[in-house]
XYZ file of C-alpha atoms in Angstrom:
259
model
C 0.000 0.000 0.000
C 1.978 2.954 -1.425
C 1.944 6.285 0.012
C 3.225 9.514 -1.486
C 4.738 11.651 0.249
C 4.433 15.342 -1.346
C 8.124 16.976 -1.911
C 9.731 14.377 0.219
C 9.444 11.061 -1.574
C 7.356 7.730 -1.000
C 6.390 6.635 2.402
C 5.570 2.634 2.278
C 4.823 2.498 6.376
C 1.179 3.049 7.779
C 1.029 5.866 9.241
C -0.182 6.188 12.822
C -3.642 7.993 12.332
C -5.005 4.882 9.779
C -3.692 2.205 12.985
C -6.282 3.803 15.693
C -9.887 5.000 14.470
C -9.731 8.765 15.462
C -12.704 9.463 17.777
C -15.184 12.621 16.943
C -14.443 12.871 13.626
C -17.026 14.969 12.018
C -19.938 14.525 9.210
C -20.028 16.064 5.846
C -21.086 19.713 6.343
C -20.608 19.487 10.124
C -17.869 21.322 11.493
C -15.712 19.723 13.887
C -16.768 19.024 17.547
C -13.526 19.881 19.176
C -12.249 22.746 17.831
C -8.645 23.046 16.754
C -6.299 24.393 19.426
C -6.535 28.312 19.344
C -2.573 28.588 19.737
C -1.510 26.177 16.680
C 0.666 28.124 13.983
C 1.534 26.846 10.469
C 5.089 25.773 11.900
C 2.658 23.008 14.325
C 0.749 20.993 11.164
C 3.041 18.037 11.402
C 2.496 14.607 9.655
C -0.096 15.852 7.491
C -1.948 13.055 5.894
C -4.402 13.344 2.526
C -6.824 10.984 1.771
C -8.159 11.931 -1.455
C -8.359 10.973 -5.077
C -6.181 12.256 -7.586
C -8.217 14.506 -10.063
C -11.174 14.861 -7.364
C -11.540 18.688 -7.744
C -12.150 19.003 -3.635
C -9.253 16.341 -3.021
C -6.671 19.308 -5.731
C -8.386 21.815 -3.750
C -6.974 20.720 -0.549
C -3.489 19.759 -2.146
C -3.149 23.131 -3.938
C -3.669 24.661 -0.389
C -1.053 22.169 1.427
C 1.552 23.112 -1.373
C 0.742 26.974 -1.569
C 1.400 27.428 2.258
C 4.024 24.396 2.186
C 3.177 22.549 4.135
C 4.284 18.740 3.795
C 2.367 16.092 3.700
C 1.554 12.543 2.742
C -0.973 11.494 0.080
C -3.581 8.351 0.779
C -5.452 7.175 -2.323
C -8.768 6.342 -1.613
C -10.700 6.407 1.543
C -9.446 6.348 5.169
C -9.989 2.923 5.688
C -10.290 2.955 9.282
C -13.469 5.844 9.628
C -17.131 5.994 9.279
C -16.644 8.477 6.729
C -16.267 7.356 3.204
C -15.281 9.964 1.072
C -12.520 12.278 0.113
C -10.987 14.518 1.029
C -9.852 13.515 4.968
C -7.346 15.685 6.250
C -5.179 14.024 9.295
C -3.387 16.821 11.322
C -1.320 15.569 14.738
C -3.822 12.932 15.116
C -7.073 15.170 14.375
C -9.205 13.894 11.411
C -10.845 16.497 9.036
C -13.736 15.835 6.801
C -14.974 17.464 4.010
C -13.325 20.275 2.182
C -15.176 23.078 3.329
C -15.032 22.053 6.811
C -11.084 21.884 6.288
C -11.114 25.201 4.514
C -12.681 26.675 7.610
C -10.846 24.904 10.244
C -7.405 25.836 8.630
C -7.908 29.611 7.864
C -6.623 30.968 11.081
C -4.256 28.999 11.485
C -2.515 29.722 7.581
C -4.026 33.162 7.420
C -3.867 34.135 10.853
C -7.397 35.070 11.134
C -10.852 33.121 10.596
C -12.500 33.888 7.389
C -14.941 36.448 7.049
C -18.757 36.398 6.012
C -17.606 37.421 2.398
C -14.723 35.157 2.610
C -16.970 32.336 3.783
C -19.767 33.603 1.417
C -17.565 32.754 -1.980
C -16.146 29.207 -0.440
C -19.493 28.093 0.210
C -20.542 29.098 -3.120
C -17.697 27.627 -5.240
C -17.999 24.106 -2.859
C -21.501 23.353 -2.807
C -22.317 25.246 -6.361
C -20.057 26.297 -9.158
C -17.728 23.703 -7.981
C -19.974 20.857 -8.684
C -21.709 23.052 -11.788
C -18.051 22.453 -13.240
C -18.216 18.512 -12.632
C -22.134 18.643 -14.295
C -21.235 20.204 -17.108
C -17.966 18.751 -17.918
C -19.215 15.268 -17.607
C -21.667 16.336 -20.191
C -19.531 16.804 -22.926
C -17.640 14.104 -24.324
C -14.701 15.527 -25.310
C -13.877 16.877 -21.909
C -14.697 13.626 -20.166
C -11.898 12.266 -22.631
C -9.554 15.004 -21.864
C -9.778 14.745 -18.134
C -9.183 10.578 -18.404
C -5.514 11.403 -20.233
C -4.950 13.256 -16.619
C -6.367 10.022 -14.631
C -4.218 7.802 -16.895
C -4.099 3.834 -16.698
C -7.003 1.691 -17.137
C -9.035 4.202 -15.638
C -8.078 6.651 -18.837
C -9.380 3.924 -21.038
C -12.828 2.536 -19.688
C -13.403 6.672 -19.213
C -12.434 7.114 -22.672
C -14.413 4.244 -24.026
C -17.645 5.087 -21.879
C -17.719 8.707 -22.374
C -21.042 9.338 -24.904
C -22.658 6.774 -22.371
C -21.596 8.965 -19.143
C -22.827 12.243 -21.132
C -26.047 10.845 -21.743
C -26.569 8.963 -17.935
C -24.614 11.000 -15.282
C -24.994 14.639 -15.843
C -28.555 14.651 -14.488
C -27.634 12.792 -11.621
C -25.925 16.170 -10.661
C -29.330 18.448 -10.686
C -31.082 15.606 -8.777
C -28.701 15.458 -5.874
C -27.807 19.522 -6.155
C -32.044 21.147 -6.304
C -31.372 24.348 -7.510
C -27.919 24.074 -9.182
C -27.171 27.193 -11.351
C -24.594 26.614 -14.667
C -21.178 27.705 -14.691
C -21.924 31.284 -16.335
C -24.079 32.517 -13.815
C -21.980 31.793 -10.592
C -18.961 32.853 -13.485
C -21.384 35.976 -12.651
C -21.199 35.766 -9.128
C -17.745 35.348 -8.618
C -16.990 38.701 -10.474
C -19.114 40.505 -8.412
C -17.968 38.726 -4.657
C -14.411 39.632 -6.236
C -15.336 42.883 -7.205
C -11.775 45.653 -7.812
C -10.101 43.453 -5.251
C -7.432 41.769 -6.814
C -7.820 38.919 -4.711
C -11.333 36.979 -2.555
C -8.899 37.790 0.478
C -8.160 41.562 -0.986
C -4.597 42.676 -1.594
C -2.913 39.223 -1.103
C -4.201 35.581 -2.006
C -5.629 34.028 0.810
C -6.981 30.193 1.678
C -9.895 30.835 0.006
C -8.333 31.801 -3.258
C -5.953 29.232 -3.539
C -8.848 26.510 -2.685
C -11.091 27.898 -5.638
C -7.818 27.617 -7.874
C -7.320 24.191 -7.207
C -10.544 23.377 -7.618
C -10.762 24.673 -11.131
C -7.059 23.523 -11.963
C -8.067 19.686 -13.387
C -10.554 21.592 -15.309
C -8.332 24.113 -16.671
C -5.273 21.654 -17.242
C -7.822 19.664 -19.348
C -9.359 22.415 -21.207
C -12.272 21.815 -20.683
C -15.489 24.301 -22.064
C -16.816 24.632 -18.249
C -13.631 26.335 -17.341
C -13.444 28.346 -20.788
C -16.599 29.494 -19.585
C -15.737 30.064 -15.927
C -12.908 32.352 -17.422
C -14.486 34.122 -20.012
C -15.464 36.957 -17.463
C -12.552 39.935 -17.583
C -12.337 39.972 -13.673
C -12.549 36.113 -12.989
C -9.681 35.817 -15.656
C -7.635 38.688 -14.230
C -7.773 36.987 -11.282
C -6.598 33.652 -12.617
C -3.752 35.132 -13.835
C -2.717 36.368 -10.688
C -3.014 33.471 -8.995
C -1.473 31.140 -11.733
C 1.920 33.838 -10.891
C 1.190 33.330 -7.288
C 1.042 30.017 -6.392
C 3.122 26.951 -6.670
C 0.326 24.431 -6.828
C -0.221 24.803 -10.351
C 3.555 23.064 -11.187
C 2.909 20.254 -8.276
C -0.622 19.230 -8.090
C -0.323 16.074 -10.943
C 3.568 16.030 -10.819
């Protein structure tokens, strides 16, 4: 069971969080029961652990924030094996267990940015994880040249049945999106909504990228390294690209996220 280890190599060992369930771990959407502790600084997040899939665009989200504040830390593929909670991403911080990306997102903000986010702040995460985040997934899976584009960046046998099935997942799994999402919007219009939460700032976070910025770029970065038409779309705003450009010249996840 191979683990990789970002910027320091592979790791073949277990590590100590997957050997012990970790108790009060919380739900998807629910934020955490203990809180982190107040006086933790970036210099404390030892022994990071990811559990997350590789193009999942919350799972790059999470990396792209680990990388852009380096932090190091060690990469699980798949589930935690040993929780209640199925999915990905799980952060594991000095034996605390994080679910859920926007939980993580919230939890970590003081701690990288020295201060908790802020309504507007928390505003634009909310609606890039639960909305235009997912819009992104709906529409790219509904267009078969993108769904072949983004298998090349899965590779393997996974590249291939993606590749093969591709007119079959356009026609079946796009819809499943709006079923489980009531009230999804399309890419242009939170495109829309992003300019105006961004308004002359530069940055979400004002004059310098913050947590929230880098998370919404590596959200959008396996849709952008694929090309996709959701993320032509996303950009085809004069603000919402300005601001992509910054953060392309900003951050370091962009050159380590799929290396």
């Amino acid at each position: 069971d191979r683990r990789q280890t970002a910027d320091t190599g592979t790791r073949t060992t277990m590590p100590e969080d997957e050997k012990t369930p970790l108790a009060n771990a919380n739900k998807e959407k629910e934020d955490l029961k203990e809180p982190l502790p107040a006086d933790w600084k970036k210099e404390n997040l030892n022994d990071a652990v990811v559990y997350n899939m590789k193009v999942s665009p919350p799972c790059c989200k999470i990396r792209a924030i680990f990388h852009h504040y380096g932090i190091k830390f060690t990469v699980v593929e798949g589930a935690k094996k040993d929780s209640e909670y199925k999915k990905v991403p799980v952060v594991v911080i000095n034996g605390r267990q994080i679910n859920d990306s926007h939980i993580i997102v919230k939890n970590l903000a003081s701690i990288l940015d020295g201060k908790p986010l802020s309504q507007e702040e928390l505003k634009v995460e909310e609606t890039f994880t639960f909305g235009a985040m997912i819009a992104l997934e709906a529409e790219t899976a509904a267009n078969c040249g993108d769904l072949c584009s983004c298998a090349k960046l899965i590779g393997g046998v996974n590249c291939c049945l993606l590749s093969f099935f591709s007119c079959c997942i356009c026609c079946c799994i796009p819809q499943g999106f709006y079923k489980r999402n009531p009230g999804l919007k399309s890419v242009a219009e939170y495109r829309e909504e992003f300019a105006t939460m961004l308004g002359d700032k530069p940055f979400f976070h004002g004059s310098k990228a913050g947590i929230v910025d880098v998370g919404l770029y590596g959200g959008m970065l396996p849709f952008h390294v694929t090309d996709t038409n959701a993320m032509a779309v996303m950009l085809s705003n004069d603000k919402i690209s300005a601001w992509w450009k910054r953060m392309d010249e900003s951050s370091p996840a962009k050159n380590k996220l799929f290396s």
